Amino acid sequence: MPEPTSVSSRRSLLFGAAAAVTAGGLLTACTSNEPSDKSDDGSKAADQPVADSKPGKQVTIGFAGPQADHGWLNAINDNAKERAKKYSDVTLEATEGSNDTAAQIGQVETLINKKVDVLVVLPADGKALTQVGLKAMRAGIPVVNLDRIFDTPQAYRCWIGGDNYGMGLSAGNYIGEKLKDKKNAKVVELAGLDNLELTKQRSQGFDDALKNYPNIKKVARQAADFTVESGQAKMSQLLQAQKNFDALWNHDDDQGVGALRAIEQAGRDDFLMVGGAGARSAFDAIKSGRGVLKATVLYPPTMAASAIDLARALGQGKGIGGMAEFEIPAHVTLYSAVVDESNIDKYMSTGFK
């Protein structure tokens, strides 16, 4: 079933990865087997020192990204474009983002006809764009499949994306550690769209983590749809139904803006909240130390900058610095780090608007 074109459809089923590389490690050592002479300064991926910045073979990268109708999606496009500018040997051919599968197929076919060296594609729908991914690969154009995965690995050379199950696991473990000494602790969950596999994966990871804390019980779960409006409405329902609980996990920082409005309107401050994705608004709230939002679990849009690094490496026939193999991995799964008051300064500038 193709994903809908709403903001809630921005990510799809993520399969198990053959290789796991953290965002920071990939960004600082992606396009060469030579060490970088600059260190990670914690800034957004586009501003990180690029590895092997000495000009090499000229590479034209075709980029087909999403329609920027959500903060995370807009950050995907920005990270890809800004990263490409860091390389004097990279030319980026970017299409106008689209959530319409037919339109995006046409855009990718145009890039194939232009004979770009490498393609980076975040498909509006992985299943629907599988055939055009296969077409590119058969034409000798390697494809970096970004986040929403194609139906077959034959349609891409490398997949890079986030870890939805890992998001839930990280959120559950963080909350578990905060409440491990509290008897009969109660938690609630503000999920995303239940018809999306990613939502099920995030909830499953959360539930699996809570199994390690027998003193904690999940007493309510409400599904929203990744918008501010839905977050506010569904959070209001949760607050009315649950007069007492100790922690909330919200799957998405954009819908979290609405959730925080509902919490403020209700005058509630008797629980801690953990968000998801890594929006700047969430980082600002965590940094302030005021309010219930104490942490957020990353689903980093910096993956788009890393996809450009990987595409350049493919175009130049290089591997990843720090790894013994001459080729880049087939799969790169980014780690779902927790950002709270202890490390907020490191991540602040990665937050998307």
Coordinates of C-alpha atoms in Angstrom, one line a residue:
M1 CA 0.0 0.0 0.0
P2 CA 1.6 3.3 -1.0
E3 CA 2.2 5.8 1.8
P4 CA -0.2 8.7 1.9
T5 CA 1.1 12.1 0.9
S6 CA 0.4 13.7 4.3
V7 CA 3.2 14.8 6.6
S8 CA 2.7 11.7 8.6
S9 CA 4.0 9.4 5.8
R10 CA 7.5 10.7 5.8
R11 CA 9.1 7.4 6.9
S12 CA 8.4 3.8 6.2
L13 CA 9.5 0.3 7.2
L14 CA 13.2 0.0 8.0
F15 CA 14.8 -3.5 7.7
G16 CA 17.7 -4.8 9.7
A17 CA 21.1 -3.4 8.8
A18 CA 24.2 -5.2 7.7
A19 CA 26.3 -2.5 9.2
A20 CA 25.6 0.1 11.9
V21 CA 27.5 3.4 11.8
T22 CA 26.8 6.3 14.1
A23 CA 26.1 9.7 12.5
G24 CA 29.2 11.4 14.0
G25 CA 31.6 8.6 12.9
L26 CA 30.2 8.6 9.3
L27 CA 30.3 12.4 8.9
T28 CA 33.9 12.7 9.9
A29 CA 35.3 9.8 8.0
C30 CA 33.1 8.9 5.0
T31 CA 34.8 9.4 1.8
S32 CA 38.4 8.3 2.2
N33 CA 40.6 5.7 3.7
E34 CA 42.7 8.6 4.9
P35 CA 42.2 10.1 8.4
S36 CA 40.6 13.5 8.7
D37 CA 42.7 16.2 10.3
K38 CA 39.6 17.9 11.9
S39 CA 37.5 16.9 14.8
D40 CA 33.8 16.7 15.3
D41 CA 32.7 20.0 16.8
G42 CA 29.1 18.9 17.4
S43 CA 27.6 21.2 14.8
K44 CA 25.0 20.2 12.2
A45 CA 26.2 17.7 9.7
A46 CA 26.3 20.3 6.9
D47 CA 28.8 22.3 9.0
Q48 CA 31.0 19.4 10.0
P49 CA 34.5 19.3 8.6
V50 CA 34.3 17.0 5.6
A51 CA 36.6 14.0 5.4
D52 CA 39.2 14.0 2.6
S53 CA 38.2 17.4 1.5
K54 CA 41.0 17.5 -1.1
P55 CA 39.3 17.6 -4.5
G56 CA 39.1 14.3 -6.3
K57 CA 37.2 13.0 -9.3
Q58 CA 34.3 15.3 -10.2
V59 CA 31.0 13.7 -9.2
T60 CA 27.5 14.7 -10.2
I61 CA 24.9 13.6 -7.6
G62 CA 21.2 13.5 -8.4
F63 CA 19.1 14.2 -5.4
A64 CA 15.4 13.4 -5.3
G65 CA 14.1 14.4 -1.9
P66 CA 10.7 14.9 -0.2
Q67 CA 8.3 17.8 -0.2
A68 CA 9.3 20.0 2.7
D69 CA 5.9 19.9 4.4
H70 CA 7.3 19.0 7.8
G71 CA 10.2 20.2 9.9
W72 CA 12.1 16.9 9.6
L73 CA 11.6 16.7 5.8
N74 CA 12.7 20.3 5.3
A75 CA 15.9 19.5 7.3
I76 CA 16.5 16.5 5.1
N77 CA 16.6 18.7 2.0
D78 CA 18.7 21.4 3.7
N79 CA 21.3 18.9 5.0
A80 CA 21.7 17.3 1.6
K81 CA 22.1 20.7 -0.3
E82 CA 24.4 22.3 2.3
R83 CA 26.6 19.2 2.5
A84 CA 27.1 19.1 -1.2
K85 CA 28.3 22.7 -1.1
K86 CA 31.2 21.6 1.1
Y87 CA 32.8 19.6 -1.7
S88 CA 34.4 21.4 -4.6
D89 CA 34.3 18.2 -6.6
V90 CA 30.5 17.6 -6.2
T91 CA 27.8 19.0 -8.4
L92 CA 24.3 18.5 -7.0
E93 CA 21.3 18.1 -9.4
A94 CA 18.4 18.5 -7.0
T95 CA 14.8 18.0 -8.0
E96 CA 11.9 19.9 -6.4
G97 CA 10.8 17.7 -3.5
S98 CA 7.6 15.8 -4.0
N99 CA 5.4 13.5 -2.0
D100 CA 3.6 12.4 -5.2
T101 CA 5.0 9.1 -6.3
A102 CA 4.3 9.6 -10.0
A103 CA 5.9 13.0 -10.0
Q104 CA 8.9 11.7 -8.2
I105 CA 9.3 8.8 -10.5
G106 CA 9.4 11.3 -13.4
Q107 CA 12.0 13.4 -11.6
V108 CA 14.3 10.4 -11.0
E109 CA 13.9 9.3 -14.6
T110 CA 15.0 12.8 -15.7
L111 CA 18.1 12.5 -13.5
I112 CA 18.8 9.1 -15.0
N113 CA 18.5 10.6 -18.5
K114 CA 20.9 13.3 -17.5
K115 CA 23.4 10.5 -16.7
V116 CA 24.3 11.7 -13.2
D117 CA 27.1 9.7 -11.6
V118 CA 25.2 8.7 -8.4
L119 CA 21.6 9.1 -7.2
V120 CA 20.4 9.9 -3.7
V121 CA 16.7 9.2 -3.3
L122 CA 14.3 9.5 -0.3
P123 CA 11.3 8.0 -2.0
A124 CA 7.8 9.3 -1.4
D125 CA 6.9 5.6 -1.2
G126 CA 9.6 2.9 -1.2
K127 CA 7.5 0.2 -2.9
A128 CA 6.2 2.5 -5.6
L129 CA 9.7 3.8 -6.5
T130 CA 11.5 0.4 -6.4
Q131 CA 11.3 0.0 -10.2
V132 CA 12.9 3.4 -10.9
G133 CA 15.6 2.5 -8.5
L134 CA 16.2 -0.7 -10.4
K135 CA 16.2 1.2 -13.6
A136 CA 19.0 3.5 -12.3
M137 CA 21.1 0.6 -11.0
R138 CA 20.7 -1.3 -14.3
A139 CA 21.9 1.9 -16.1
G140 CA 25.1 1.8 -14.1
I141 CA 24.1 4.6 -11.7
P142 CA 24.5 3.5 -8.1
V143 CA 21.7 4.5 -5.8
V144 CA 21.9 5.7 -2.2
N145 CA 18.4 4.9 -0.8
L146 CA 17.7 7.3 2.0
D147 CA 15.4 6.3 4.9
R148 CA 12.3 4.9 3.2
I149 CA 13.5 1.6 1.9
F150 CA 12.9 0.1 -1.6
D151 CA 11.3 -3.3 -1.8
T152 CA 14.5 -5.0 -2.9
P153 CA 18.2 -4.4 -2.2
Q154 CA 18.8 -4.7 -6.0
A155 CA 17.3 -1.2 -6.3
Y156 CA 20.1 0.4 -4.3
R157 CA 23.8 0.2 -3.6
C158 CA 23.6 1.5 -0.1
W159 CA 20.7 2.2 2.3
I160 CA 21.1 4.8 5.1
G161 CA 18.4 5.6 7.6
G162 CA 17.2 5.8 11.2
D163 CA 16.3 3.1 13.7
N164 CA 12.6 3.3 14.6
Y165 CA 12.8 0.3 17.0
G166 CA 15.9 1.8 18.5
M167 CA 14.0 5.1 19.1
G168 CA 11.5 3.3 21.3
L169 CA 14.2 1.2 23.0
S170 CA 16.2 4.4 23.9
A171 CA 13.1 6.2 25.1
G172 CA 12.0 3.3 27.2
N173 CA 15.4 2.8 28.8
Y174 CA 15.7 6.5 29.6
I175 CA 12.3 6.6 31.3
G176 CA 13.0 3.3 33.0
E177 CA 16.2 4.6 34.5
K178 CA 14.5 7.7 35.7
L179 CA 11.6 5.8 37.4
K180 CA 13.4 2.6 38.4
D181 CA 13.1 3.5 42.1
K182 CA 9.5 4.5 42.0
K183 CA 6.9 2.0 43.1
N184 CA 3.9 1.5 40.8
A185 CA 5.2 4.0 38.2
K186 CA 2.9 4.8 35.3
V187 CA 3.7 5.9 31.8
V188 CA 1.7 7.0 28.8
E189 CA 2.6 7.0 25.1
L190 CA 1.7 9.6 22.4
A191 CA 2.4 7.6 19.2
G192 CA 2.3 8.5 15.5
L193 CA 0.0 7.0 12.9
D194 CA -0.9 3.4 13.7
N195 CA -1.1 2.4 10.1
L196 CA 2.6 3.1 9.6
E197 CA 5.1 0.3 10.3
L198 CA 7.5 2.8 11.9
T199 CA 4.9 3.6 14.6
K200 CA 4.5 -0.1 15.4
Q201 CA 8.3 -0.4 15.6
R202 CA 8.7 2.6 17.9
S203 CA 6.0 1.3 20.2
Q204 CA 7.5 -2.2 20.2
G205 CA 10.9 -0.9 21.1
F206 CA 9.4 1.1 23.9
D207 CA 7.4 -1.8 25.3
D208 CA 10.4 -4.1 25.1
A209 CA 12.5 -1.7 27.1
L210 CA 9.9 -1.3 29.8
K211 CA 10.0 -5.1 30.3
N212 CA 13.3 -4.5 32.1
Y213 CA 11.5 -2.4 34.7
P214 CA 8.7 -4.4 36.4
N215 CA 7.8 -1.5 38.6
I216 CA 6.6 0.5 35.5
K217 CA 3.3 0.0 33.8
K218 CA 2.1 1.7 30.6
V219 CA -1.4 2.8 31.4
A220 CA -2.5 4.5 28.2
R221 CA -1.5 5.0 24.5
Q222 CA -3.0 7.5 22.0
A223 CA -2.1 7.7 18.3
A224 CA -1.7 11.1 16.7
D225 CA -0.4 11.9 13.1
F226 CA 2.8 13.9 13.4
T227 CA 1.2 17.4 13.3
V228 CA 1.0 20.1 15.9
E229 CA -2.8 20.1 15.8
S230 CA -3.1 16.3 16.3
G231 CA -0.5 16.4 19.1
Q232 CA -2.5 19.0 21.0
A233 CA -5.8 17.2 20.5
K234 CA -4.6 13.8 21.4
M235 CA -2.6 14.9 24.4
S236 CA -5.6 16.7 25.7
Q237 CA -7.5 13.4 25.6
L238 CA -4.7 11.6 27.4
L239 CA -4.6 14.3 30.1
Q240 CA -8.3 14.1 30.7
A241 CA -8.3 10.3 30.9
Q242 CA -5.2 10.0 33.0
K243 CA -5.1 12.1 36.1
N244 CA -1.9 10.7 37.4
F245 CA 1.2 9.3 35.6
D246 CA 4.9 9.7 35.9
A247 CA 6.2 9.9 32.3
L248 CA 5.2 10.4 28.7
W249 CA 6.9 9.3 25.5
N250 CA 5.9 11.3 22.5
H251 CA 7.1 9.8 19.1
D252 CA 7.6 13.1 17.3
D253 CA 8.8 16.5 18.3
D254 CA 6.6 18.3 15.8
Q255 CA 3.4 16.8 17.3
G256 CA 5.2 17.4 20.6
V257 CA 4.7 21.2 20.1
G258 CA 1.0 20.6 20.3
A259 CA 1.3 18.2 23.1
L260 CA 3.2 20.8 25.2
R261 CA 0.5 23.3 24.5
A262 CA -2.1 20.9 25.9
I263 CA 0.1 20.2 28.9
E264 CA 0.5 23.9 29.6
Q265 CA -3.2 24.6 29.2
A266 CA -4.0 21.8 31.6
G267 CA -1.5 23.2 34.1
R268 CA 0.3 19.9 34.5
D269 CA 3.9 19.6 35.6
D270 CA 3.8 16.3 37.5
F271 CA 5.5 14.1 35.0
L272 CA 8.6 14.0 32.7
M273 CA 8.3 13.9 28.9
V274 CA 10.6 12.4 26.3
G275 CA 10.3 13.4 22.7
G276 CA 11.4 12.0 19.4
A277 CA 13.3 13.1 16.3
G278 CA 15.4 16.1 17.4
A279 CA 13.6 19.4 16.7
R280 CA 15.2 22.7 17.7
S281 CA 12.0 23.6 19.6
A282 CA 12.5 20.4 21.7
F283 CA 16.2 21.2 22.3
D284 CA 15.3 24.8 23.4
A285 CA 12.8 23.4 25.9
I286 CA 15.4 20.9 27.3
K287 CA 18.1 23.6 27.5
S288 CA 15.8 25.9 29.4
G289 CA 15.3 23.4 32.1
R290 CA 11.7 24.5 32.5
G291 CA 8.6 22.5 31.8
V292 CA 8.1 18.7 31.5
L293 CA 10.2 18.0 28.4
K294 CA 13.5 16.6 29.7
A295 CA 14.8 14.6 26.7
T296 CA 14.3 13.7 23.1
V297 CA 15.5 10.6 21.1
L298 CA 17.1 11.4 17.8
Y299 CA 16.0 10.3 14.3
P300 CA 18.6 12.5 12.7
P301 CA 17.9 14.4 9.5
T302 CA 21.7 14.6 9.2
M303 CA 21.4 11.3 7.5
A304 CA 20.9 13.3 4.3
A305 CA 24.3 14.9 4.6
S306 CA 25.8 11.5 5.2
A307 CA 24.0 10.2 2.1
I308 CA 25.8 12.9 0.1
D309 CA 29.1 11.7 1.7
L310 CA 28.3 8.2 0.7
A311 CA 27.3 9.2 -2.8
R312 CA 30.6 11.0 -3.3
A313 CA 32.5 8.0 -2.1
L314 CA 30.6 5.8 -4.5
G315 CA 31.3 8.2 -7.4
Q316 CA 35.0 8.3 -6.6
G317 CA 35.3 4.6 -5.8
K318 CA 36.3 5.1 -2.2
G319 CA 35.4 3.4 1.1
I320 CA 34.8 4.7 4.6
G321 CA 37.9 5.9 6.5
G322 CA 38.5 3.9 9.6
M323 CA 37.2 0.7 8.1
A324 CA 39.2 -2.1 6.5
E325 CA 36.9 -2.7 3.6
F326 CA 37.5 -0.9 0.3
E327 CA 33.8 -0.5 -0.3
I328 CA 31.1 1.4 1.6
P329 CA 28.6 -0.8 3.5
A330 CA 25.3 -2.0 2.0
H331 CA 23.4 -0.7 5.0
V332 CA 24.0 2.1 7.5
T333 CA 21.7 2.4 10.4
L334 CA 22.0 5.5 12.5
Y335 CA 21.9 5.3 16.3
S336 CA 19.0 6.7 18.3
A337 CA 20.8 8.8 20.8
V338 CA 19.1 10.4 23.8
V339 CA 19.6 14.2 24.1
D340 CA 19.0 15.6 27.6
E341 CA 20.5 18.3 29.8
S342 CA 23.8 16.4 30.1
N343 CA 24.6 16.6 26.3
I344 CA 22.3 19.3 24.9
D345 CA 25.1 21.7 24.1
K346 CA 26.7 19.1 21.8
Y347 CA 23.5 18.6 19.8
M348 CA 21.8 22.0 19.9
S349 CA 22.8 23.2 16.4
T350 CA 21.6 19.9 14.8
G351 CA 18.0 20.7 15.8
F352 CA 15.7 21.2 12.9
K353 CA 13.0 23.9 12.7

